[in-house]
Structures are given as C-alpha cells and as structure tokens.
Coordinates of C-alpha atoms in Angstrom, one line a residue:
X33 CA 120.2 115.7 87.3
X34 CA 121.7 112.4 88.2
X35 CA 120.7 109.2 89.6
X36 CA 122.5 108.9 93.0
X37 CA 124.7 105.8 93.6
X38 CA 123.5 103.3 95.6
X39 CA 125.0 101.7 98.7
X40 CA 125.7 98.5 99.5
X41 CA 125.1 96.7 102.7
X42 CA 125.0 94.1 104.7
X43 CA 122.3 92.4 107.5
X44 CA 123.9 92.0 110.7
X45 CA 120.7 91.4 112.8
X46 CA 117.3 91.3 112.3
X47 CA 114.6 91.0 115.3
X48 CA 111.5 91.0 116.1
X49 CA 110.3 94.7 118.0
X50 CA 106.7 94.9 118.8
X51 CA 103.8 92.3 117.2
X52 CA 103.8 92.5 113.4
X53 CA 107.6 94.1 113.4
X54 CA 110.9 93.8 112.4
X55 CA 114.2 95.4 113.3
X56 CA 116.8 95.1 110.6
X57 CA 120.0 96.2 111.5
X58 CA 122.5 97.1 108.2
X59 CA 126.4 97.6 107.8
X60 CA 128.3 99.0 105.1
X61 CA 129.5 96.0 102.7
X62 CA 132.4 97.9 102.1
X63 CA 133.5 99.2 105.4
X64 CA 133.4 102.4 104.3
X65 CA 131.5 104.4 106.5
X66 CA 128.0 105.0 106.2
X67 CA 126.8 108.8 105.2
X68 CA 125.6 110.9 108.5
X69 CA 121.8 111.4 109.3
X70 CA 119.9 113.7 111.1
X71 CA 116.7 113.2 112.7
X72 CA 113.4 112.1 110.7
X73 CA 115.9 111.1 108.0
X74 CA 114.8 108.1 105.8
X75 CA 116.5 105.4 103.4
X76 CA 115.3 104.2 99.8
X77 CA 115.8 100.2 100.2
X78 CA 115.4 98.0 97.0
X79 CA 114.0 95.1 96.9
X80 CA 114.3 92.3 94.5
X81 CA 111.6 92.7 92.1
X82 CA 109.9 95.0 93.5
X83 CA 111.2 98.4 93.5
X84 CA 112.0 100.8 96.0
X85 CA 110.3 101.0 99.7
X86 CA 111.4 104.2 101.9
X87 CA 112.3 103.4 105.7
X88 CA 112.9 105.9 108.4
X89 CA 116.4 105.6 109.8
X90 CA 116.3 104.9 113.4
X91 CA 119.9 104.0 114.3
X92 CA 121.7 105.1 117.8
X93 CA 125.4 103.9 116.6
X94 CA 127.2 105.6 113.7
X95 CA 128.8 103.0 112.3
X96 CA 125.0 101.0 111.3
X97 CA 121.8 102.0 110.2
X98 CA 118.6 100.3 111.4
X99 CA 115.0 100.3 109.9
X100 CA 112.0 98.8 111.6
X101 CA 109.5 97.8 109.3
X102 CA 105.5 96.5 110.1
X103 CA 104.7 93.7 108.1
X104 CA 101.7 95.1 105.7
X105 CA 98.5 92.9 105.4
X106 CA 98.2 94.3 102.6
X107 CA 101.6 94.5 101.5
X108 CA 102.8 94.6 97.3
X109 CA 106.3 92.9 98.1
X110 CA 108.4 95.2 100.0
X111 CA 107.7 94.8 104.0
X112 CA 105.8 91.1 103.2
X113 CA 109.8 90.2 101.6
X114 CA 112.2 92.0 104.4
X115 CA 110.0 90.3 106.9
X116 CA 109.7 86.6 104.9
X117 CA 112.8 85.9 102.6
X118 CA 115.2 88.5 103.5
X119 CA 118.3 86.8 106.1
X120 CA 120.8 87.8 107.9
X121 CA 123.8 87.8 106.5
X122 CA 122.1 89.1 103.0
X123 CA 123.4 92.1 101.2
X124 CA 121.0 95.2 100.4
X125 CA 121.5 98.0 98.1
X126 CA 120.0 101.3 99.6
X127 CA 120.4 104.9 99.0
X128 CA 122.0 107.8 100.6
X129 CA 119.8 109.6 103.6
X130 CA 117.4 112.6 102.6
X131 CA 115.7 114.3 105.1
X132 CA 112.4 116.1 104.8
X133 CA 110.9 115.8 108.2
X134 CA 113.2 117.5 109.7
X135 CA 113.3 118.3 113.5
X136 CA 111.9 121.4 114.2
X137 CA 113.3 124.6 116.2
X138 CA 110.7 125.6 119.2
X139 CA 111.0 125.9 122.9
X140 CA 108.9 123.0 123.3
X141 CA 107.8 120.1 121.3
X142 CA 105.0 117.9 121.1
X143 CA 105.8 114.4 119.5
X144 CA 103.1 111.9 118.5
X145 CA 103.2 108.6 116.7
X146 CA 100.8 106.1 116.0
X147 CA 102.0 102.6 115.7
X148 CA 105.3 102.4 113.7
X149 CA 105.5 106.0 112.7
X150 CA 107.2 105.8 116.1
X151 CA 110.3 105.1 114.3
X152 CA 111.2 108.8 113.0
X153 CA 109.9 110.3 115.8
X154 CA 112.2 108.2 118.4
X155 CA 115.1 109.6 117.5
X156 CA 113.8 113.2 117.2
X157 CA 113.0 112.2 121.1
X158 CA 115.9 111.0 122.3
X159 CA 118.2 113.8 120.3
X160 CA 115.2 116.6 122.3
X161 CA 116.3 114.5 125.9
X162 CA 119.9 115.1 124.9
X163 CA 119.4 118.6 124.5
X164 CA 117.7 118.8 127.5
X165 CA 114.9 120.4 125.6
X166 CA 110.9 120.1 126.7
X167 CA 108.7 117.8 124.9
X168 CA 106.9 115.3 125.5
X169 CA 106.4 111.9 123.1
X170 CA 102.6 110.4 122.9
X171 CA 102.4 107.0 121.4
X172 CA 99.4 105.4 120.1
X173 CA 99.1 101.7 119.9
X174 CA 96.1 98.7 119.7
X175 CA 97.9 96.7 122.2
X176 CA 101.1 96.3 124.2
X177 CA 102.4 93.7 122.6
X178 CA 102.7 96.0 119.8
X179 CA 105.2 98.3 121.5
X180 CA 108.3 98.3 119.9
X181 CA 111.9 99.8 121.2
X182 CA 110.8 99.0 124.9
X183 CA 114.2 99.9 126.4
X184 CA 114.8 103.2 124.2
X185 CA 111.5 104.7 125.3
X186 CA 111.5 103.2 129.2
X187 CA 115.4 105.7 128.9
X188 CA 112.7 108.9 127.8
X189 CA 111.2 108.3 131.2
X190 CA 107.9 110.0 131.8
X191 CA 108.5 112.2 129.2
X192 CA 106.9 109.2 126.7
X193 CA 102.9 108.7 127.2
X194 CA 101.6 105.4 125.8
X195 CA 97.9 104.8 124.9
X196 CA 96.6 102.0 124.3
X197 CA 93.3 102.1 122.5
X198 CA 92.6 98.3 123.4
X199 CA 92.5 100.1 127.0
X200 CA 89.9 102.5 125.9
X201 CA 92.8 105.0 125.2
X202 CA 92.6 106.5 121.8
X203 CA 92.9 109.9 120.6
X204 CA 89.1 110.0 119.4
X205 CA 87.9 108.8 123.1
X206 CA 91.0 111.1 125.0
X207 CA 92.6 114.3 124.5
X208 CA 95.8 114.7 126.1
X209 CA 95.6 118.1 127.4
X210 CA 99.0 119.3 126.1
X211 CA 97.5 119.2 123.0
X212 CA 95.1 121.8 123.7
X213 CA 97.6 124.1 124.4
X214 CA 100.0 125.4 121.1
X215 CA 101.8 128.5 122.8
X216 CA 105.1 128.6 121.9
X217 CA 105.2 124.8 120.8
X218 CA 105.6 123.1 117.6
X219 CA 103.4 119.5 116.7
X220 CA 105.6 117.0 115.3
X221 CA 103.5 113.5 113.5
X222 CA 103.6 110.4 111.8
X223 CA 101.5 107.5 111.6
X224 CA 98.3 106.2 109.4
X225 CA 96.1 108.2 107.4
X226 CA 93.4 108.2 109.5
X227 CA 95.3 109.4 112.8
X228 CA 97.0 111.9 110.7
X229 CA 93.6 113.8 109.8
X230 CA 91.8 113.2 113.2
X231 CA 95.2 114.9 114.9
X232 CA 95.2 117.4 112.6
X233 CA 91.7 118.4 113.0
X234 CA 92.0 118.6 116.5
X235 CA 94.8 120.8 116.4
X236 CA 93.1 123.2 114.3
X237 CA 90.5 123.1 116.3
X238 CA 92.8 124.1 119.7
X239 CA 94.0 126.8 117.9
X240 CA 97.6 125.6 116.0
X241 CA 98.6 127.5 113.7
X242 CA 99.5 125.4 110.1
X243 CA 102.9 126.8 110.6
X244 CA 103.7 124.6 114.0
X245 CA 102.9 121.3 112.1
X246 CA 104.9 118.9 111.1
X247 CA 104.5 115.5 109.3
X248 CA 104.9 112.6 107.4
X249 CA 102.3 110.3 105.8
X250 CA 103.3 106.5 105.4
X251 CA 101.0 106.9 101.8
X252 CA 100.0 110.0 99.6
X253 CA 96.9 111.7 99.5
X254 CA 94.8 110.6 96.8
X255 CA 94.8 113.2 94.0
X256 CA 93.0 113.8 90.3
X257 CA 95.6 113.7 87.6
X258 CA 93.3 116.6 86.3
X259 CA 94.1 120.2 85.2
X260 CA 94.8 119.5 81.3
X261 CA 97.4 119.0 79.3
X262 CA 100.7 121.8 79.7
X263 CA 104.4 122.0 78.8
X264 CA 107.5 121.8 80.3
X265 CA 111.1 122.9 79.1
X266 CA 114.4 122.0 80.0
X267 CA 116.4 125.1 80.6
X268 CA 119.8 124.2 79.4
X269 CA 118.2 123.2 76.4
X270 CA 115.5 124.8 75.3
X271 CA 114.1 121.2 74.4
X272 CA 110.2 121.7 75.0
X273 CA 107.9 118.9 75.9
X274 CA 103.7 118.1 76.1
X275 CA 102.2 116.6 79.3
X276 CA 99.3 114.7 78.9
X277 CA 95.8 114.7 81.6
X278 CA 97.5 111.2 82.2
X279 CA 100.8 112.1 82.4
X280 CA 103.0 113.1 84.9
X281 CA 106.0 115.0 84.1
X282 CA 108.4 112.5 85.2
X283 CA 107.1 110.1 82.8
X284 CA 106.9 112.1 79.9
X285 CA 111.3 113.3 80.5
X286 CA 112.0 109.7 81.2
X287 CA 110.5 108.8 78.1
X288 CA 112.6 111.2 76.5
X289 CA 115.5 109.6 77.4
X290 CA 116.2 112.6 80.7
X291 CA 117.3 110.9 83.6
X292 CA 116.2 111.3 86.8
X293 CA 116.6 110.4 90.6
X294 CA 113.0 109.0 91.0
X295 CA 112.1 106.3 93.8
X296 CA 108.9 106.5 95.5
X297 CA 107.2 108.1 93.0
X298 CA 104.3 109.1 94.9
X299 CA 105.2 112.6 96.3
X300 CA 106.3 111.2 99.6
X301 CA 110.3 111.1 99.3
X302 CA 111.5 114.5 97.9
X303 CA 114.2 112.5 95.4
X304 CA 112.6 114.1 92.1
X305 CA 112.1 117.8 93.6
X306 CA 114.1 120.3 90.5
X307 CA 114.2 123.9 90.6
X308 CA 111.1 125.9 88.6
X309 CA 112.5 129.2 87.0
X310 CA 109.3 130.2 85.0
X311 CA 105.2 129.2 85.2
X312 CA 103.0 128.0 88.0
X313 CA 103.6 124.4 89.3
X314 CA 100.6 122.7 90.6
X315 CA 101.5 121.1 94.1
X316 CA 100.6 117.2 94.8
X317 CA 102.9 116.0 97.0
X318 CA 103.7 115.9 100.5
X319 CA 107.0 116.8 100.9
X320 CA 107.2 120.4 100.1
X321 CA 106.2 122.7 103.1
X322 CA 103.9 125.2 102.6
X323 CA 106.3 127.8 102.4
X324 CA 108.2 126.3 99.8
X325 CA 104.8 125.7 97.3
X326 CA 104.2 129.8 98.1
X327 CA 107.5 130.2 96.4
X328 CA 106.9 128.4 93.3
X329 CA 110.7 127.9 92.9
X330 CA 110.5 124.0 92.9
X331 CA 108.3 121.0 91.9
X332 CA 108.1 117.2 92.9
X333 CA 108.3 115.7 89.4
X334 CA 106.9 112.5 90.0
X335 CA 103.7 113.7 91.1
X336 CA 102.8 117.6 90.7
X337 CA 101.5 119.5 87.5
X338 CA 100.9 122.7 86.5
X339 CA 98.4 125.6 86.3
X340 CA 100.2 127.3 83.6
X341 CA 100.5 126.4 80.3
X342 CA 104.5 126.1 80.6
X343 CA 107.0 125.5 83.6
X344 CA 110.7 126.0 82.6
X345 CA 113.2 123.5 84.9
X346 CA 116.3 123.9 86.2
X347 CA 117.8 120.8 84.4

C-alpha cells in the first residue's frame, strides 16, 4: 500500500464567510484538472509544520476546489495558519478526494448541520434540489453573523431552516417536528461533538433506526488504547509483528519500515483502512459503517486493534 501523490495548488481567493470563517478557494498549479468529487467528499491539506488538517470539499465549479475553515480557539496550527499566514497567491499541496460520508439513497432526506459542519452538508443539499428530491436542510448557528454561504442557501429556498440559539432556537429548547418522524427518511449530520450526541439521542428516541443515520464528527471519540498486546501479519509476506497496549498498529508497520497512506491518524479519514483476511479487528474509528465492522473484512490502522490474538492484512 502506497502513499498517494499529492497535488499541488494554488490560492486564488480567500474570504471571509460567516464570523470566525474563511473561504479558500484553490486551483490546480499545474492546470491539470483537478480529480472529480462527489458529495461529503473531503481533502487532506498540509500545512507547513504541522501536518495534515482534513477539509470538506464544498466547491460548485469543476475546475476549483473550495474549503471553508472556522478558525479554532483552540487550534494546534492548522485553521489558526490558513486563517493568519496563508495568502493568496500561495501554493498548497493537498491530496486526492476520498469520500466516506457519502450521500445517501432514500425518498426523503433530513439534513442538519451545526455551525461549519454546514460545509459537507451544502452540497449534499443543493445536488438533493437538483434532483428534485425531498429534504429539508436545518442549520444550527449562535448568531447570524455566523451564517456562512448566504446566497447558496437563500437559492435552497424554504427548503433550508436556520436556528439561531442566540434566538432561543436550539435543538435542546426546539424539536423540529420532521425529526420526529423517520418513515421512509434517512438523517444526514455533521457538526460538534456535543450536537452530534444530543441529535442522535433524540433520534433514537423518535424511533430511527441506526441504519438511517449518517455522520461525520469534526474530532474522534475518545477511546482506551486497552485490550492487550496481539499480532498482526502481512500477508504477502508472512512477516509477523507484536502490538503493544500502547501501540497502534500503524505505528508498529511504520517502524518496520511498511509504508502507509496515513493522514489524520485519528480514525476520522478512512486513508489507512486495509483489507483483514483472518482474526477479529477491534473497531475505533469513525469511518467504517456499521455494516462494514459486522464484516470484519477491513480495519482503520491508525486507530483500531484487535480482539484476537492475530489479524492477517491484505498488504
């Protein structure tokens, strides 16, 4: 398994979208065009010095990509350097588009975003309008100077419902009564931790099935290393080798010298999933769907482990 090649581009605008945002818009350097993307699609984008930050793709023309990123109060270098050093007219390297949030097939949809998580779910709202498809987006801000693509989302028409909780118009003090209704409808999320859970509690509690959800997290869930010590081996070699409680198993075939296409790390970007012919892998990430953990058949390397003593890859 190879690292992928990374693609160089260009800034050609960058604007401010919404309090606290910015919209960076990003040609190919080359003028080669820029791979396709489909809906809830995201970008690796490195940054000098401080690794690798993923960024929903939330272009309209084919010939750029755009990324809107919030600037993080708490930020370790990547949204705190795009927002404060990086200029137009400055050359990126990014990866390739992977998408696992993708749109999902239902006769209707219900779309909602909390503050930038908007960005995925946009264009999974304007590609539904297109389609002439039923759904409706709710978007949940602190304040309306926060609201960012103004003009994309005023095209949705009343199809997009804004809250404001600043207005006394949150999801803990207001249920929008769609949501209490999953016949025949799929629930499609993104936003902060905290919104995450509350929605998803409430959907369980209306009667959603597990299967009609869909989601992204901006971070991972926090999980124990735990579970012991196991093996892994590399198929096409045989070559066996020992996972510590503190290791993951990225680490440990780095160290041996086995390349792989790691970026966030975390469980959050799918880049590291490989193939699992043999043993039990232990699930910690949150890419896979629940489907694809019942199968067994694959692991997240970067964060995952096992419950078997040995998992056999496909590498």
């Amino acid at each position: 398994m190879m690292k992928s090649t990374p693609f160089a581009v260009t800034v050609i605008a960058k604007q401010f979208n919404g309090a606290g945002n910015v919209l960076l818009t990003l040609a190919s350097r080359s003028g080669q065009p820029l791979p396709a993307f489909t809906p809830g699609a995201h970008i690796d984008v490195l940054i000098p010095d401080g690794g690798k930050r993923q960024y929903s793709l939330c272009s309209t023309a084919a010939d750029h990509y755009e990324i809107c990123v919030r600037l993080d109060e708490c930020s370790t270098g990547g949204s705190r350097w795009l927002h404060q050093q990086l200029n137009v007219g400055d050359d990126l390297e990014i990866s390739a588009p992977r998408n696992h949030f993708p749109l999902p097939q239902a006769p209707r949809t219900l779309l909602f975003a909390a503050g930038i998580g908007l960005t995925p779910l946009l264009v999974m709202a304007e590609t539904l309008a297109a389609r002439q498809a039923d759904f409706t987006l709710h978007l949940y801000l602190k304040r309306a100077d926060e609201l960012a693509f103004s003009a994309r989302l005023s095209n949705l028409g009343a199809r997009v419902v804004i809250h404001y909780s600043s207005e006394g118009d949150s999801l803990r003090q207001s249920v929008p009564d769609d949501l209490t209704k999953p016949d025949n409808a799929a629930l499609v999320f993104c936003g902060p931790a905290g919104f995450m859970d509350h929605l998803q509690q409430l959907a369980f509690q209306f009667g959603w099935a597990e299967a009609q959800l869909h989601s992204e997290r901006f971070q991972p869930t926090k999980s124990v290393m735990a579970c012991g010590a196991f093996e892994v081996e590399i198929a096409s070699s045989g070559a066996r080798f020992a996972v510590g409680e503190q290791q993951t198993i990225a680490e440990v075939l780095e160290n041996a010298g086995i390349e792989l296409p790691l970026s966030c790390e975390q469980g959050m970007c799918g880049s590291c999933i490989t193939g699992v012919l043999a043993g039990e892998p232990d699930h910690r990430d949150e890419v896979l769907s629940k489907q694809e953990r019942a199968a067994n058949d694959c692991i997240v390397l970067c964060c995952s482990r096992a419950r078997s003593p040995l998992l056999v890859l496909d590498l």
